[in-house]
Structures are given as structure tokens and as C-alpha cells.
CSV table of C-alpha atoms in Angstrom, one decimal:
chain,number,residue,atom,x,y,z
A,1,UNK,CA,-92.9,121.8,246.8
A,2,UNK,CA,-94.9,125.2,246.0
A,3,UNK,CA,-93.0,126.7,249.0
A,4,UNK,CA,-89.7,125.8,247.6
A,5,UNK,CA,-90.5,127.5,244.3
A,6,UNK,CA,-91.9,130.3,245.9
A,7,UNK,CA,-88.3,130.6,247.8
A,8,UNK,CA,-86.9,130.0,245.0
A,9,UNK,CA,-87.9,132.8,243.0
A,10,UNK,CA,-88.0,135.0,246.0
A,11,UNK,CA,-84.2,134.4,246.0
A,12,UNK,CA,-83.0,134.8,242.5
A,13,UNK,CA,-84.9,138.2,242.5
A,14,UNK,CA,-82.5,139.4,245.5
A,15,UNK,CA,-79.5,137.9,243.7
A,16,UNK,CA,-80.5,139.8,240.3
A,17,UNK,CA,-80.2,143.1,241.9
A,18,UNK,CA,-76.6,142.3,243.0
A,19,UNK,CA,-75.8,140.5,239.8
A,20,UNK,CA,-77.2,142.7,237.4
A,21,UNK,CA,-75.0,146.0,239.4
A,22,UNK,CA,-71.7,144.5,237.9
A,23,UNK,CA,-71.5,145.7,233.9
A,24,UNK,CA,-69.1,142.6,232.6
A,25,UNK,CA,-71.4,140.0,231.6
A,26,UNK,CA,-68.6,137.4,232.8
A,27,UNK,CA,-68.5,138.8,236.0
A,28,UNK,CA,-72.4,138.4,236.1
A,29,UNK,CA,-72.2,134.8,235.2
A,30,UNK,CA,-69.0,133.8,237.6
A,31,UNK,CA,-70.9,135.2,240.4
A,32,UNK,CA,-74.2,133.3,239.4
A,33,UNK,CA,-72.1,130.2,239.4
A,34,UNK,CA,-70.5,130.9,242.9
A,35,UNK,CA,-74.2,131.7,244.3
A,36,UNK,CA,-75.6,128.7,242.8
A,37,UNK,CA,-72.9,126.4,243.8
A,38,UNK,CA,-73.7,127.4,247.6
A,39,UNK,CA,-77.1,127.2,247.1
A,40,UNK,CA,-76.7,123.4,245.8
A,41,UNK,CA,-74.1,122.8,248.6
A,42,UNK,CA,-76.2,124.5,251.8
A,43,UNK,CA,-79.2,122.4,250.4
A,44,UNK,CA,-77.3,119.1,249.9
A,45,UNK,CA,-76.4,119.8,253.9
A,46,UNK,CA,-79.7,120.1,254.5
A,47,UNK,CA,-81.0,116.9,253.0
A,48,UNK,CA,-78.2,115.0,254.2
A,49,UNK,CA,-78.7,116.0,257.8
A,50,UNK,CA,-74.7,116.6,257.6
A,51,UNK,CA,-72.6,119.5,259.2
A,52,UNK,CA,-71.4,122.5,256.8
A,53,UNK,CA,-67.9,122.8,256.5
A,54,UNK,CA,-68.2,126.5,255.3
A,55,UNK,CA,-69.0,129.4,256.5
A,56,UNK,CA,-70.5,132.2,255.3
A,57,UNK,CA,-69.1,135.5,255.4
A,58,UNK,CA,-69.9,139.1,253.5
A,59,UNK,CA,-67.7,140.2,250.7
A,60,UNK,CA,-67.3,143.5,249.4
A,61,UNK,CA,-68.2,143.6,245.3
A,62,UNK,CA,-66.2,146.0,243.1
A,63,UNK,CA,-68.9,148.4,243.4
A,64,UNK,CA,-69.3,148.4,246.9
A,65,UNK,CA,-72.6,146.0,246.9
A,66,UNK,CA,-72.5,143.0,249.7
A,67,UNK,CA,-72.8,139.8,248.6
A,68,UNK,CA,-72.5,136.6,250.8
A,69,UNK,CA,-70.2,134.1,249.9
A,70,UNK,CA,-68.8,131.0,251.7
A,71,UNK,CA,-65.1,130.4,252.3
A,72,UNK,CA,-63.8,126.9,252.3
A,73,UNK,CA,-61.4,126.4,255.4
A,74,UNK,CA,-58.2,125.4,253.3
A,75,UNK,CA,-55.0,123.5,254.3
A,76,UNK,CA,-52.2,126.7,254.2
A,77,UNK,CA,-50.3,126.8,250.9
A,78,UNK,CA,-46.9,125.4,250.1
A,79,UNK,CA,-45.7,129.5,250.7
A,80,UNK,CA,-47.3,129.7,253.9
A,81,UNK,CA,-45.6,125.8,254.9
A,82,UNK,CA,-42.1,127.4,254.0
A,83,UNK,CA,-42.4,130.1,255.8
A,84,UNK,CA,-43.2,128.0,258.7
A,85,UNK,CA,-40.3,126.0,258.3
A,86,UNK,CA,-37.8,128.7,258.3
A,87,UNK,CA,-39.1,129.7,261.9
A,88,UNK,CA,-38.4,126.1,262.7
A,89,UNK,CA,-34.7,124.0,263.0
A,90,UNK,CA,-35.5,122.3,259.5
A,91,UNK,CA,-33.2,123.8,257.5
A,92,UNK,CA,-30.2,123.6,259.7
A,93,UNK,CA,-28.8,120.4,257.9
A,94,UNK,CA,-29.5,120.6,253.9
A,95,UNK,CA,-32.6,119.0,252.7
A,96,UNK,CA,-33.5,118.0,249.1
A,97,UNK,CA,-36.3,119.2,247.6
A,98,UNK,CA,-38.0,115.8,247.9
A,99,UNK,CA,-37.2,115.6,251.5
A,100,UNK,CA,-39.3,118.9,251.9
A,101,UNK,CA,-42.1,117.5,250.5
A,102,UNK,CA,-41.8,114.5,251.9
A,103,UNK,CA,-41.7,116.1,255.1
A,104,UNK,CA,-44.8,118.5,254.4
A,105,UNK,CA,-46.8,115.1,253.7
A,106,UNK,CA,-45.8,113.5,257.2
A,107,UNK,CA,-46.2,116.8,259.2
A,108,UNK,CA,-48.3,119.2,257.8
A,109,UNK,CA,-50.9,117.1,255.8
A,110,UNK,CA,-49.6,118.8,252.7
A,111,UNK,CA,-49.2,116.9,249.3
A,112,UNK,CA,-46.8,119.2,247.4
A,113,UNK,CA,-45.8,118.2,244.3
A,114,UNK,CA,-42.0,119.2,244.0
A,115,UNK,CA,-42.5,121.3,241.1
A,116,UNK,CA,-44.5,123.6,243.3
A,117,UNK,CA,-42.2,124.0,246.4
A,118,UNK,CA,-39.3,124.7,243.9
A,119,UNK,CA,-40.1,128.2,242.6
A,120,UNK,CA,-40.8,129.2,246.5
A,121,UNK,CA,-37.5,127.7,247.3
A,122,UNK,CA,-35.7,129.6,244.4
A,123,UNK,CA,-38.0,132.7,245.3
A,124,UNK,CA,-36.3,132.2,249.1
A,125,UNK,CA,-32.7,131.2,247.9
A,126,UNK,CA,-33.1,134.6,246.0
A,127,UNK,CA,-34.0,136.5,249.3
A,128,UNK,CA,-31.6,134.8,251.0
A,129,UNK,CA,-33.8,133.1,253.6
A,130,UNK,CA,-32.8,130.0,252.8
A,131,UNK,CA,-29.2,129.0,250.7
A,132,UNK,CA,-29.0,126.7,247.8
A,133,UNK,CA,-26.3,124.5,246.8
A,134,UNK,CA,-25.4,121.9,244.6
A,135,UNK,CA,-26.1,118.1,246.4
A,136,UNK,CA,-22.8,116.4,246.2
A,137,UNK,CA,-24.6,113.0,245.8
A,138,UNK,CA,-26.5,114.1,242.5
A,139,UNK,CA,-27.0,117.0,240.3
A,140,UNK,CA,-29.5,118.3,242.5
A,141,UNK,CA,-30.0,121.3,244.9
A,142,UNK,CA,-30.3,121.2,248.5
A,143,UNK,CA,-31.8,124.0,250.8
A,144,UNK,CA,-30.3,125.0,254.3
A,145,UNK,CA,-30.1,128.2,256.1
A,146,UNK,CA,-27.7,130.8,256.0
């Protein structure tokens, strides 16, 4: 147990030297938060005998100091999804905007709410990457190539 507080503080006075570099006190606190929040999750692995899902990596602080960090591997964004069905023959036949999610569920393991895909839809429609026109079946748009 003595070891572990002897780490302990060995720790947090490495980490004060990067925190205290930044001016904004908010700044100071968010990245206390981040550190701790690693520090409770690489200990939890440790107890638990379980694999880490994260890995760590060094990131660059506004004043050029290094601080480690872990990144989360995350599913891709509903942005990043669209894009990927454009390169694909999904949009040949109009789809609703429920059918796109639908579909991102099923193949991409992606739970977008539709309120989420439809500004990227619109942002797209606007580009003109994908067309939009009024569903004759309901007061609704569907999205198809041009």
C-alpha cells in the first residue's frame, strides 16, 4: 500500500509540471480530469486482469509540452458512414432517411438517430453529392445520386 502512495505522489508531481504550464485554470482542471480518468481506467485493467481497449499515444499541448493521453478506438461517424455510401451503389434507387439509418444499423453497426444523418444529407444535397426530392408516398425527402 506504501508503494502505491509513493507512486502516487511520484506521479502527480510529473503531471503538475505539465498541468501547471497551461495559464487557463479550466484548461488545468479538464486535463487533470482526462489524466485521472486514465489513471482510474489503466488501474481498473489491472485489477480486473482484463485487456485495454485504448491505447496510449502522445499529444502535443498548446504550448508545445507532451502529454500522454489515450484514444478510444471509435465506431466512424455518421459523416464518415455517408461518405462511404456515396463510394458504394446505395444511392442509386432513392432511400428515405429512415432507410439510411436503418441500413447503417444492419451494416455498419451504427445507431443513427435520423435527426443526425439529416443535416449531413442536406450538407450533401447542397454539394450536390447526393439529390433530394420530395417522396411521392409522404411529405418526406428521399436521397439518390445525381
Amino acid at each position: 500500500m506504501n508503494k502505491q502512495i509513493e507512486k502516487l505522489k511520484k506521479q502527480l508531481a510529473e503531471i503538475s509540471e505539465v498541468v501547471n504550464t497551461f495559464k487557463s485554470e479550466a484548461v488545468q482542471v479538464k486535463i487533470a480530469e482526462k489524466l485521472f480518468d486514465v489513471l482510474i481506467d489503466v488501474d481498473r485493467v489491472d485489477t480486473e486482469g482484463g485487456e485495454a481497449y485504448k491505447r496510449s499515444r502522445k499529444l502535443k499541448a498548446d504550448n508545445g509540452a507532451e502529454v500522454y493521453g489515450t484514444q478510444v478506438k471509435k465506431k466512424p461517424g455518421a459523416t464518415r458512414v455517408l461518405n462511404q455510401l456515396l463510394a458504394t451503389d446505395f444511392f442509386d434507387v432513392p432511400r428515405s432517411i429512415s432507410a439510411i439509418a436503418d441500413h447503417c444499423r444492419e451494416h455498419y453497426d451504427s445507431n443513427f438517430k435520423t435527426s443526425e444523418l439529416s443535416g449531413i444529407l442536406l450538407k450533401l444535397a447542397n454539394e450536390n453529392k447526393l439529390k433530394r426530392e420530395k417522396s411521392k408516398d409522404n411529405n418526406r425527402f428521399d436521397y439518390l445520386k445525381p
